[in-house]
Amino acid sequence: MLRTNRSQTNRTLVLLLMALIALVSGAVFLAPRDATMGDAQRIVYVHVAVAWNALAAFVVMAATGAAYLRTRDLKWDAWMHAAAESGWLCCTLTLVSGSIWAHEAWGTWWTWDPRITTVFILWLLYSTCLVLRGHANEEHLRARLSAVVAILGALDVPLVAMATRWFRGMHPVAPEMEPRMLAVLLLSLLSFTLFFAVVVYCRQTILARRITA
Amino acid sequence: MDLRWWWIVQKDLATEYRGWNTWPRMLLLGLLMAFLTSYMAIASSGDNSRTAAGICWLTICLAATISLSHSMQDEQNPCCWESLRLYPISPSTIYAAKLTVNTLSLAALQLVVIPCFAVTTNVTWMSHPLLLVVVACLGNLAINSVGTVAAALTVRWQSSHGLLVLLTLPLLIPVILAAAESTRLLDHAAAHGPWRDWLLLLTAFAVVYLTAGWVLFEYLVED
Amino acid sequence: MFAIEATNISHRLAGEWILQETDFRLTANECIVITGANGAGKTTLLRLLSGSMRPTSGNVTWYGHSDAREIQVRRLIGYVAHEVQLYPQLTVAENLLFAARMCGIADPRRRALQTLDVSGLAASADEMVAKTSRGIRQRLAIARATIHEPTIVLLDEPFTSLDQEGCQWLTESIRKWRRAGRAICVVSHDLTLTRRLATHVVRVNDRKVCDVTPASVDNFAPNHFVADAA
C-alpha cells in the first residue's frame, strides 16, 4: 500500500515537473513576442489551458454524478468531489488570468461580455456545489445533491463554449496564431490537462480511502 | 393521467388559502422592488428599459424562491415530506404537483408585478400583451422547473431559503438575462434579430430545465 | 417468504455507524417489538425497514422485492413515524381523505369516513389538526398510515401521547391486524405493552439487533434503557 502511494506521488511529481518545464520554456523561449500586446499576450497560454480544464472538470463532474445516481457507488462521488475542487481552482484561475489579460488588451479589469459572464456563472455553480457539499453531513445525501447540481450546472458548459459564436461580445473567438504560438498553446493545453488529470486522480484516491475507512 | 397530482395541488392551495403564508410576502417584495426601481429610473436620465426589465425579472426570480421554499417547507416542517415520499405515487407526480403550485403562485405575482414595473418606469411592454404573456410564461416555467428541484434539494437544511437562493440564482442567470432581454426588446419583436434569439434561448432553457427536473426529481425524493 | 428481510445491513450517519452488519427478519402473523436505549438506532432501523432510507450497505427486501421505490412495495407498507406527519392546516377528515387519495383507494371518501369511525375520530372530523390534542393527532397518524390496509405495519413509539382508551384501541388494532395475517413491527419502551403484544422482542444494542424472548422482558432492570445508554 505504502509503495503504491509513493509511486503514485512520484509519478505526479514527474508529470508536474514535465508540465511546468514544457510550459515555461515554451512560453518564454519558443513563443514569439506578440506584436500588439507584447509579453502580456503570454497569459493566454495559461488562460486557455485552465479554462479548458474548468470546462472538462464540470463534464467529469456531471458524468460521474450520473454514474453515481445509477449505481449509488460512493467511489463516483469521490471522483465528483475531486473534479469539483480542481474545477473550481481552474475556473478561478481562468477569471483571474482573463481579468489581467483584459486589463492589458481592453483597458478594463472586467466587462459583461457573454463568455466572461457564462464563465462567472460556472464559477458560481462550482462554488455553490462545494458550499452545498459542506452542508450535507450524510455521505449519500451529499453525493446525490452534488450529482444533481453537477448535471444541472453542466447545461452551462455548452453556453460557455458557444458564447462567442451565439452572442456578440468582445472576447476573441479563435484568433489566427503564428505556428510557434499555436504549438506552445497546444503544449500548454496538454501539460495542464495531464497535470490536472493526475491531481484529480490522486485526490479521488485519497477521498475514496476515507469512504472505505 | 394520474389525478393524484391534482389532489396535491388542491391540498397545497387549500393550505395557502387558510394560512396566507406565501402570496402576501411575494407580493410585498414585488411591489417594493417595482417602486424602488421606478424611483431609480426617474432619478437617472436616459433609457431605463434595460434596468426595469432586469430588475423586474430579478424580482420575479427572488419572489419565486419564497413560494418554492414554502412549497417544500410546508411538507418538511410537519415532517410530511417522508409520508408523501412513501405513498404509492411516482416522484414525477410530486414534481408535477409542486411545479403546478409554484407556477400558479408565480403567475399570480407576475399578473401584478409586471404591469406595476411597466407603469411606474414608463416602458412600453404593455403594448404587446400577447408576446409579453409568452415571455412571462416561458420565464415562469424555466424558473420553477429548476427551482422546484433546487427547493427539494435544500429543504433538509435549517437555512434552506438562503441556500435555495444561493443555488437557484447561478442556475437562473441565463434565464433572467434571456427573459429580461426578451421583455426589453418587445418593441422590436416583429423584426428578425435579437428578440427571437433571446426568446429562443429562453425556450431552450425552459425545455431543458423542465426535462432535467423531471428526470432528476426522482433522485431527490429519497432521504 | 419473509415480509421483511434485512441482510447484513449497515448504516452510517454523519460519519458515525448507527448499525453495523446486522440482520432482521419479520414474517406474516408476527409482531416484533424493538427495544433499546435512547439513541441506540431503533428509529433508524425502522426507517430502513420502511424503505424511507437506504442502508449504507446491505439489502432489505419486502416480500422478495428489493426496491423500495416500486409502487407495489409502497402499497405493502404502512409506516407510523415518531413525528405525526400530518398537515396542520387541514382538518382531521381532510388529512385522511388526502391519504386515501394518495394511496389510490377506489372510494377514498367512504374509506376516510370508515377510518374516522373505526379509529374513534368521528367527533373531531372537522377540527383543524393544528387545534387538536396530541392524543387525537397520534390516533390520526396511525389511522392515516394504515388507511390502505397495508400487509406490513411499522410503528415507531405508537403509544406516545395516547390515553388509556387510546392505548386499548391500538392494542386491539394490533392484535386484529396480526390475526388478519399482517406483519407488525413496533418500536416501544413500554415493557407491559411489549410483553402483551410481542411474539418476538429484539434489542438494538451496540449497533446490532439481538434476539430477546418476550418472557425475558420481565427480567429487564427498571433502569435497563438508561444502563444501555451508558
XYZ file of C-alpha atoms in Angstrom:
666
model
C 0.000 0.000 0.000
C 2.737 2.428 1.038
C 4.757 1.577 -2.044
C 1.765 2.236 -4.290
C 1.205 5.627 -2.668
C 4.846 6.603 -3.040
C 4.990 5.563 -6.693
C 1.781 7.486 -7.352
C 3.207 10.616 -5.748
C 6.459 10.236 -7.697
C 4.545 9.895 -10.933
C 2.566 13.022 -10.074
C 5.732 14.971 -9.352
C 7.337 13.892 -12.618
C 4.252 14.897 -14.574
C 4.008 18.210 -12.742
C 7.673 18.913 -13.493
C 7.221 17.966 -17.137
C 4.193 20.210 -17.460
C 5.863 23.181 -15.856
C 9.130 22.848 -17.778
C 7.263 22.464 -21.041
C 5.068 25.433 -20.355
C 7.692 27.846 -19.047
C 10.225 27.010 -21.737
C 7.552 27.137 -24.398
C 6.103 30.445 -23.293
C 9.438 32.179 -22.688
C 11.788 30.777 -25.333
C 9.724 29.313 -28.133
C 6.704 31.573 -28.468
C 7.453 34.827 -30.226
C 6.560 38.160 -28.678
C 3.129 39.417 -29.744
C 3.358 42.481 -31.981
C 0.443 44.407 -30.453
C 0.145 43.192 -26.843
C 3.773 42.401 -26.124
C 4.616 40.000 -23.274
C 1.142 40.321 -21.726
C -0.125 38.061 -24.506
C 1.748 35.134 -22.911
C -1.034 34.975 -20.268
C -3.117 33.307 -22.979
C -1.027 30.117 -22.708
C -2.177 29.689 -19.117
C -5.641 31.210 -19.522
C -6.815 28.934 -22.341
C -5.431 25.827 -20.645
C -7.079 26.457 -17.273
C -10.364 27.478 -18.941
C -10.405 24.200 -20.889
C -9.707 22.274 -17.677
C -12.506 24.114 -15.849
C -14.993 23.026 -18.528
C -13.610 19.500 -18.671
C -13.845 19.171 -14.874
C -17.529 20.100 -14.976
C -18.170 17.498 -17.666
C -16.338 14.941 -15.480
C -18.487 16.019 -12.505
C -21.722 15.618 -14.476
C -20.657 12.238 -15.912
C -19.533 10.849 -12.540
C -22.651 12.356 -10.936
C -24.841 10.470 -13.405
C -22.780 7.321 -12.745
C -23.368 7.749 -9.003
C -27.126 8.201 -9.443
C -27.236 4.998 -11.484
C -25.012 2.839 -9.295
C -25.108 4.507 -5.826
C -21.415 3.712 -5.552
C -19.600 6.321 -3.469
C -16.411 5.925 -5.500
C -18.110 8.115 -8.149
C -18.737 10.744 -5.503
C -15.019 10.778 -4.739
C -14.380 11.495 -8.442
C -17.059 14.183 -8.399
C -15.572 15.857 -5.320
C -12.042 15.778 -6.748
C -13.228 17.210 -10.082
C -15.224 19.942 -8.297
C -12.192 21.083 -6.314
C -9.782 21.204 -9.235
C -12.521 22.642 -11.478
C -13.158 25.460 -9.009
C -9.417 26.209 -8.919
C -9.214 26.228 -12.728
C -12.304 28.412 -13.006
C -10.878 30.918 -10.503
C -7.559 30.971 -12.396
C -9.494 31.485 -15.651
C -11.282 34.532 -14.254
C -8.113 35.978 -12.694
C -5.873 35.414 -15.744
C -8.647 36.636 -18.048
C -9.062 39.753 -15.977
C -5.323 40.545 -16.144
C -5.331 39.949 -19.891
C -8.436 42.143 -20.312
C -6.756 44.963 -18.415
C -3.856 44.891 -20.860
C -5.954 44.343 -24.006
C -9.138 46.309 -23.339
C -8.047 48.636 -20.524
C -10.588 47.252 -18.062
C -10.406 44.508 -15.430
C -13.995 43.354 -16.005
C -16.705 43.630 -18.626
C -20.048 41.835 -19.006
C -19.031 40.035 -22.163
C -21.149 36.863 -22.818
C -18.230 34.459 -22.388
C -16.927 36.149 -19.247
C -20.457 36.155 -17.833
C -21.015 32.474 -18.584
C -17.630 31.558 -17.042
C -18.579 33.591 -13.982
C -21.855 31.608 -13.779
C -19.782 28.423 -13.995
C -17.607 29.660 -11.114
C -20.753 30.396 -9.070
C -22.036 26.882 -9.783
C -18.744 25.315 -8.696
C -18.797 27.403 -5.520
C -22.440 26.501 -4.798
C -21.689 22.840 -5.286
C -18.772 22.982 -2.826
C -20.812 25.001 -0.285
C -23.709 22.517 -0.521
C -21.319 19.619 -0.029
C -20.135 21.221 3.180
C -23.713 21.428 4.478
C -24.719 17.789 3.977
C -23.480 15.511 6.715
C -24.675 12.200 5.292
C -22.437 10.894 2.529
C -25.126 9.534 0.182
C -27.211 12.687 0.585
C -24.107 14.761 -0.174
C -23.351 12.659 -3.237
C -26.907 12.939 -4.526
C -27.028 16.706 -4.078
C -23.672 17.224 -5.820
C -24.732 14.953 -8.666
C -27.941 16.891 -9.276
C -26.169 20.290 -9.127
C -23.399 18.989 -11.417
C -25.874 17.706 -14.004
C -27.973 20.894 -13.936
C -24.810 23.024 -13.955
C -23.361 21.124 -16.909
C -26.027 22.820 -19.016
C -23.904 25.976 -18.673
C -20.912 24.294 -20.341
C -22.275 24.470 -23.931
C -23.208 28.093 -23.241
C -19.620 28.900 -22.219
C -18.213 27.039 -25.209
C -20.553 28.674 -27.719
C -20.922 32.096 -26.063
C -18.652 33.899 -28.529
C -20.444 32.382 -31.515
C -24.054 32.700 -30.321
C -23.830 36.155 -28.759
C -21.921 39.187 -29.890
C -19.198 40.154 -27.431
C -15.636 41.380 -27.045
C -13.998 38.047 -26.257
C -11.840 36.726 -29.132
C -13.392 33.708 -30.907
C -10.427 31.777 -32.341
C -7.777 34.256 -33.444
C -5.233 33.397 -36.130
C -1.955 32.398 -34.467
C 1.600 32.175 -35.599
C 2.550 28.415 -35.840
C 5.058 28.597 -32.957
C 2.476 30.334 -30.747
C -0.063 27.650 -31.620
C 2.449 24.904 -30.822
C 3.135 26.411 -27.376
C -0.587 26.803 -26.761
C -1.215 23.146 -27.620
C 1.719 22.081 -25.446
C 0.334 24.131 -22.585
C -3.118 22.604 -23.054
C -1.661 19.100 -22.998
C 0.556 19.734 -19.947
C -2.167 21.373 -17.879
C -4.692 18.680 -18.799
C -2.245 15.943 -17.804
C -1.382 17.762 -14.604
C -4.992 18.258 -13.535
C -5.917 14.707 -14.572
C -3.238 13.404 -12.202
C -4.309 15.832 -9.454
C -7.943 14.682 -9.778
C -6.886 11.025 -9.814
C -4.697 11.374 -6.692
C -7.327 13.410 -4.853
C -10.073 10.888 -5.586
C -7.817 8.084 -4.339
C -7.449 9.900 -1.020
C -11.195 10.626 -0.822
C -12.137 7.064 -1.758
C -9.872 5.783 1.012
C -11.780 7.957 3.510
C -15.064 6.375 2.383
C -13.823 2.848 2.977
C -12.184 3.770 6.312
C -53.172 10.853 -16.419
C -52.780 10.213 -12.700
C -55.207 12.535 -10.900
C -53.175 12.419 -7.727
C -51.025 15.360 -8.788
C -54.205 17.440 -8.686
C -55.011 16.325 -5.104
C -51.563 17.502 -4.015
C -52.126 20.823 -5.822
C -55.537 21.164 -4.179
C -54.059 20.416 -0.750
C -51.276 22.993 -1.234
C -53.702 25.661 -2.467
C -56.057 24.980 0.474
C -53.115 25.267 2.890
C -52.080 28.584 1.313
C -55.660 29.899 1.302
C -56.028 29.122 5.011
C -52.601 30.311 6.105
C -51.755 33.142 3.651
C -48.091 32.450 4.304
C -46.608 32.830 0.828
C -48.511 35.086 -1.538
C -48.563 38.279 0.606
C -44.789 38.031 1.096
C -44.190 37.555 -2.624
C -46.446 40.459 -3.495
C -44.849 42.775 -0.956
C -41.373 42.013 -2.305
C -42.580 42.553 -5.883
C -44.253 45.888 -5.196
C -41.356 47.126 -3.096
C -38.905 46.389 -5.899
C -41.209 47.966 -8.518
C -41.414 51.229 -6.623
C -37.705 51.301 -5.770
C -36.835 50.704 -9.432
C -39.258 53.377 -10.512
C -37.579 55.827 -8.130
C -34.134 54.939 -9.511
C -35.365 55.070 -13.109
C -36.848 58.535 -12.631
C -33.697 59.722 -10.840
C -31.491 58.560 -13.724
C -31.887 60.031 -17.162
C -31.682 58.025 -20.393
C -33.017 54.615 -21.454
C -34.301 52.816 -18.364
C -35.988 49.886 -20.106
C -32.969 47.597 -19.621
C -32.746 48.406 -15.890
C -36.507 47.971 -15.470
C -36.593 44.625 -17.333
C -33.544 43.293 -15.483
C -34.795 44.262 -12.028
C -38.332 43.083 -12.884
C -37.091 39.567 -13.705
C -34.684 39.511 -10.773
C -37.631 40.423 -8.529
C -39.765 37.674 -10.075
C -36.927 35.222 -9.504
C -36.417 36.250 -5.862
C -40.168 36.189 -5.196
C -40.274 32.712 -6.758
C -37.754 31.492 -4.187
C -40.286 32.419 -1.468
C -43.013 30.213 -2.961
C -40.531 27.473 -3.863
C -39.160 27.401 -0.356
C -42.651 27.400 1.204
C -43.998 24.660 -1.049
C -41.329 22.308 0.305
C -41.131 23.697 3.855
C -44.881 23.103 4.274
C -44.132 19.412 3.683
C -40.915 19.301 5.684
C -41.903 21.165 8.855
C -44.753 18.905 9.913
C -42.483 16.036 8.691
C -44.963 15.206 5.920
C -42.266 15.016 3.256
C -41.406 11.497 4.419
C -45.043 10.351 4.288
C -45.548 11.956 0.867
C -42.473 10.092 -0.413
C -43.770 6.816 0.948
C -47.193 6.984 -0.695
C -47.523 4.679 -3.715
C -47.107 7.529 -6.184
C -44.341 8.212 -8.661
C -41.862 11.032 -7.934
C -42.877 12.688 -11.202
C -46.415 13.091 -9.799
C -44.999 15.003 -6.822
C -42.794 17.054 -9.174
C -45.747 17.884 -11.448
C -47.866 18.920 -8.457
C -45.215 21.114 -6.858
C -44.343 22.641 -10.233
C -48.033 23.459 -10.840
C -48.453 25.116 -7.444
C -45.287 27.171 -7.835
C -46.163 28.155 -11.404
C -49.633 29.299 -10.313
C -48.190 31.313 -7.411
C -45.649 32.996 -9.666
C -48.221 33.649 -12.401
C -50.405 35.433 -9.837
C -47.415 37.555 -8.846
C -46.472 38.278 -12.474
C -50.020 39.499 -13.158
C -49.496 42.262 -10.605
C -45.776 42.953 -10.717
C -45.103 43.172 -14.481
C -47.795 45.834 -15.088
C -46.557 47.638 -11.972
C -42.992 47.759 -13.348
C -44.272 48.837 -16.769
C -46.445 51.628 -15.397
C -44.025 53.011 -12.822
C -40.985 53.027 -15.105
C -42.787 54.276 -18.248
C -41.746 51.416 -20.525
C -43.798 50.155 -23.453
C -44.003 46.405 -22.717
C -47.765 46.510 -22.191
C -48.406 47.484 -25.798
C -47.530 43.887 -26.787
C -49.724 41.925 -24.343
C -49.670 38.567 -26.157
C -45.926 38.491 -26.635
C -45.455 39.618 -23.048
C -47.606 36.697 -21.871
C -45.476 34.282 -23.936
C -42.243 35.640 -22.386
C -43.773 35.640 -18.880
C -44.988 32.036 -19.222
C -41.670 30.761 -20.553
C -39.743 32.597 -17.823
C -42.143 31.300 -15.181
C -41.771 27.709 -16.385
C -37.966 27.897 -16.590
C -37.650 29.425 -13.109
C -39.994 26.944 -11.464
C -38.852 23.795 -13.241
C -35.312 24.211 -11.942
C -36.450 25.946 -8.743
C -38.647 23.022 -7.703
C -35.643 20.697 -7.958
C -33.466 23.165 -6.041
C -36.114 23.565 -3.319
C -36.323 19.781 -2.911
C -32.514 19.718 -2.691
C -32.208 22.310 0.048
C -35.339 21.605 2.099
C -33.497 19.408 4.597
C -31.423 22.253 5.992
C -32.427 24.832 8.550
C -31.103 27.742 6.475
C -32.835 26.285 3.429
C -34.098 29.572 1.991
C -30.617 31.110 1.960
C -29.193 28.011 0.307
C -32.061 27.944 -2.182
C -31.281 31.495 -3.325
C -27.589 30.615 -3.486
C -28.352 27.583 -5.644
C -31.075 28.947 -7.912
C -29.562 32.311 -8.828
C -26.470 30.921 -10.621
C -28.627 28.339 -12.401
C -31.155 31.006 -13.355
C -28.809 33.777 -14.552
C -29.168 32.698 -18.215
C -32.963 32.570 -17.762
C -33.080 36.015 -16.115
C -30.879 37.500 -18.868
C -32.921 35.918 -21.665
C -36.274 36.861 -20.094
C -35.152 40.432 -19.350
C -33.815 40.959 -22.881
C -36.932 39.376 -24.437
C -39.085 41.747 -22.374
C -36.963 44.811 -23.139
C -36.892 44.126 -26.878
C -40.657 43.533 -27.204
C -40.908 46.669 -29.373
C -38.617 45.020 -31.915
C -40.369 41.631 -31.764
C -41.697 41.849 -35.319
C -38.216 42.214 -36.795
C -35.917 39.195 -37.125
C -32.968 39.517 -34.849
C -32.006 39.718 -31.189
C -35.559 39.374 -29.768
C -36.035 35.999 -31.453
C -32.551 34.855 -30.364
C -33.268 35.705 -26.721
C -36.731 34.104 -26.878
C -35.194 31.001 -28.416
C -32.632 30.847 -25.593
C -35.409 31.275 -23.019
C -37.458 28.494 -24.653
C -34.413 26.227 -24.785
C -33.755 26.746 -21.066
C -37.417 26.186 -20.174
C -37.488 22.902 -22.103
C -34.085 21.670 -20.908
C -34.701 22.578 -17.243
C -38.164 21.006 -17.338
C -36.784 17.766 -18.767
C -33.823 17.726 -16.367
C -36.116 18.482 -13.400
C -38.491 15.698 -14.383
C -35.654 13.174 -14.615
C -33.654 14.321 -11.580
C -36.528 14.790 -9.118
C -36.748 11.024 -8.679
C -33.321 11.037 -7.032
C -34.283 13.774 -4.565
C -37.345 12.015 -3.272
C -35.179 9.536 -1.384
C -33.922 10.512 2.030
C -41.300 -15.835 2.315
C -40.348 -13.124 4.795
C -42.463 -9.975 4.937
C -39.250 -8.071 5.584
C -35.776 -9.489 5.321
C -32.805 -7.268 6.085
C -29.475 -8.923 5.405
C -26.154 -7.637 6.651
C -27.333 -4.029 6.793
C -25.093 -1.209 7.962
C -25.954 2.451 8.168
C -23.707 5.419 8.696
C -24.924 8.895 9.576
C -22.644 11.943 9.827
C -19.600 9.671 9.807
C -20.882 7.521 12.711
C -22.011 3.930 12.294
C -25.554 3.632 13.679
C -25.998 -0.010 12.650
C -23.311 -2.433 11.561
C -23.666 -5.701 9.669
C -26.893 -6.734 11.284
C -29.814 -8.922 10.162
C -33.549 -8.658 10.751
C -36.474 -10.826 9.671
C -40.217 -10.324 10.022
C -42.882 -12.789 8.894
C -46.664 -12.581 8.487
C -48.744 -13.080 11.696
C -45.793 -11.885 13.715
C -45.417 -8.845 15.952
C -41.825 -7.940 16.700
C -41.153 -5.292 19.312
C -37.863 -3.433 19.023
C -36.416 -2.092 22.248
C -33.160 -0.437 23.129
C -31.601 2.605 24.735
C -32.208 6.136 23.532
C -30.006 6.755 20.522
C -29.331 3.055 20.001
C -30.652 3.209 16.418
C -34.219 1.858 16.749
C -35.788 4.634 14.665
C -33.027 4.344 12.070
C -33.667 0.593 11.857
C -37.411 1.158 11.425
C -36.842 3.793 8.750
C -34.575 1.370 6.892
C -37.277 -1.298 7.174
C -39.905 1.152 5.873
C -37.836 1.914 2.783
C -37.732 5.576 3.724
C -33.935 5.356 3.902
C -31.462 3.215 2.024
C -28.865 1.379 4.131
C -25.240 2.381 3.530
C -24.619 -1.285 2.762
C -26.632 -4.499 2.829
C -30.077 -5.381 1.478
C -33.668 -5.055 2.595
C -36.445 -6.949 0.794
C -40.214 -6.725 1.200
C -41.899 -9.979 0.212
C -38.954 -10.562 -2.100
C -38.933 -7.091 -3.699
C -35.714 -5.228 -3.130
C -36.562 -1.777 -4.490
C -38.495 0.364 -2.018
C -39.310 2.815 -4.801
C -41.562 0.267 -6.515
C -45.194 1.321 -6.220
C -46.255 -2.221 -5.231
C -43.760 -2.213 -2.341
C -45.140 1.134 -1.133
C -48.628 -0.368 -1.100
C -47.398 -3.148 1.217
C -46.052 -0.840 3.915
C -47.798 1.327 6.489
C -45.304 3.382 8.489
C -46.161 5.438 11.559
C -43.165 7.648 12.237
C -42.141 9.157 15.551
C -43.450 12.533 14.295
C -47.158 12.616 13.448
C -46.675 13.642 9.768
C -49.988 15.483 9.412
C -50.913 18.741 7.686
C -51.830 21.212 10.451
C -53.840 23.499 8.123
C -56.159 20.649 7.055
C -58.939 19.109 9.123
C -58.756 15.594 10.556
C -61.110 14.297 7.810
C -59.175 16.131 5.067
C -55.907 14.572 6.217
C -57.444 11.106 5.970
C -59.078 11.864 2.625
C -55.755 13.112 1.253
C -54.012 9.918 2.424
C -56.762 7.746 0.895
C -56.437 9.585 -2.420
C -52.656 9.286 -2.409
C -52.937 5.537 -1.786
C -55.202 5.203 -4.826
C -58.135 3.760 -2.866
C -61.206 3.270 -5.093
C -63.726 5.208 -2.999
C -61.487 7.465 -0.892
C -64.313 9.435 0.734
C -66.052 6.313 2.011
C -62.788 4.808 3.276
C -61.913 8.044 5.065
C -65.309 8.081 6.805
C -64.960 4.402 7.775
C -61.487 5.043 9.169
C -62.754 8.026 11.159
C -65.332 5.763 12.818
C -63.000 2.828 13.428
C -60.301 4.991 14.988
C -62.713 6.949 17.181
C -62.053 10.237 15.418
C -65.563 10.925 14.097
C -66.232 13.609 16.721
C -63.098 15.555 15.705
C -63.530 15.083 11.954
C -63.973 18.786 11.127
C -61.366 20.148 13.531
C -58.150 21.623 12.171
C -55.255 19.337 13.072
C -53.337 22.338 14.449
C -56.062 22.781 17.072
C -56.418 19.146 18.163
C -54.765 17.496 21.156
C -51.567 15.436 20.824
C -53.556 12.261 21.568
C -56.013 12.893 18.713
C -53.103 13.607 16.386
C -51.413 10.347 17.351
C -54.621 8.381 16.626
C -54.943 10.218 13.328
C -51.302 9.495 12.449
C -51.903 5.769 12.984
C -55.202 5.883 11.034
C -53.523 7.785 8.178
C -50.639 5.347 7.863
C -52.873 2.281 7.862
C -55.799 3.601 5.784
C -54.738 1.476 2.779
C -54.721 -1.724 4.906
C -51.044 -2.496 4.457
C -49.703 -6.018 4.941
C -46.634 -4.725 6.781
C -47.250 -2.263 9.626
C -44.301 -0.428 11.169
C -44.953 1.699 14.253
C -42.435 3.973 15.969
C -43.383 4.630 19.615
C -47.109 4.482 18.714
C -48.364 4.632 22.320
C -46.797 8.060 22.905
C -49.469 10.596 23.998
C -52.322 8.093 23.826
C -54.660 7.956 26.828
C -55.769 4.661 28.362
C -58.633 4.329 25.892
C -56.312 5.114 23.015
C -53.775 2.523 24.189
C -56.569 -0.033 24.407
C -57.733 0.814 20.872
C -54.214 0.480 19.469
C -53.513 -2.776 21.313
C -56.760 -4.239 19.943
C -55.959 -2.957 16.457
C -52.507 -4.551 16.512
C -53.974 -7.881 17.644
C -56.634 -7.668 14.923
C -54.016 -6.897 12.255
C -51.927 -9.841 13.397
C -54.915 -12.198 13.278
C -55.564 -10.945 9.729
C -52.099 -12.178 8.749
C -50.239 -8.897 8.724
C -46.630 -8.484 9.786
C -46.128 -5.912 12.528
C -43.063 -4.264 13.957
C -43.272 -1.847 16.879
C -40.586 0.289 18.474
C -41.505 0.693 22.130
C -40.090 1.389 25.564
C -43.224 0.216 27.352
C -42.396 -3.127 28.983
C -46.011 -4.011 29.865
C -47.258 -3.460 26.338
C -44.190 -5.163 24.915
C -44.984 -8.272 26.953
C -48.632 -8.158 25.908
C -48.121 -7.656 22.181
C -44.853 -9.197 21.134
C -44.360 -12.567 19.521
C -40.654 -11.686 19.418
C -38.640 -8.986 21.101
C -35.372 -7.701 19.697
C -32.985 -5.219 21.224
C -30.811 -2.775 19.347
C -27.571 -2.731 21.223
C -24.018 -1.903 20.200
C -25.117 -1.277 16.570
C -26.602 -4.797 16.287
C -30.040 -6.333 16.546
C -30.078 -9.053 19.245
C -32.893 -11.526 19.951
C -34.666 -11.394 23.316
C -37.535 -13.732 24.245
C -40.766 -11.964 25.297
C -40.650 -13.722 28.673
C -37.239 -12.330 29.500
C -38.614 -8.808 29.174
C -39.696 -9.281 32.831
C -36.050 -9.585 33.782
C -35.127 -6.174 32.374
C -33.938 -3.981 35.175
C -36.105 -0.856 35.733
C -33.211 1.278 34.553
C -32.401 -1.111 31.700
C -32.700 1.506 28.989
C -30.634 4.019 30.887
C -27.966 1.413 31.591
C -27.725 0.581 27.891
C -27.157 4.181 27.015
C -24.210 4.329 29.369
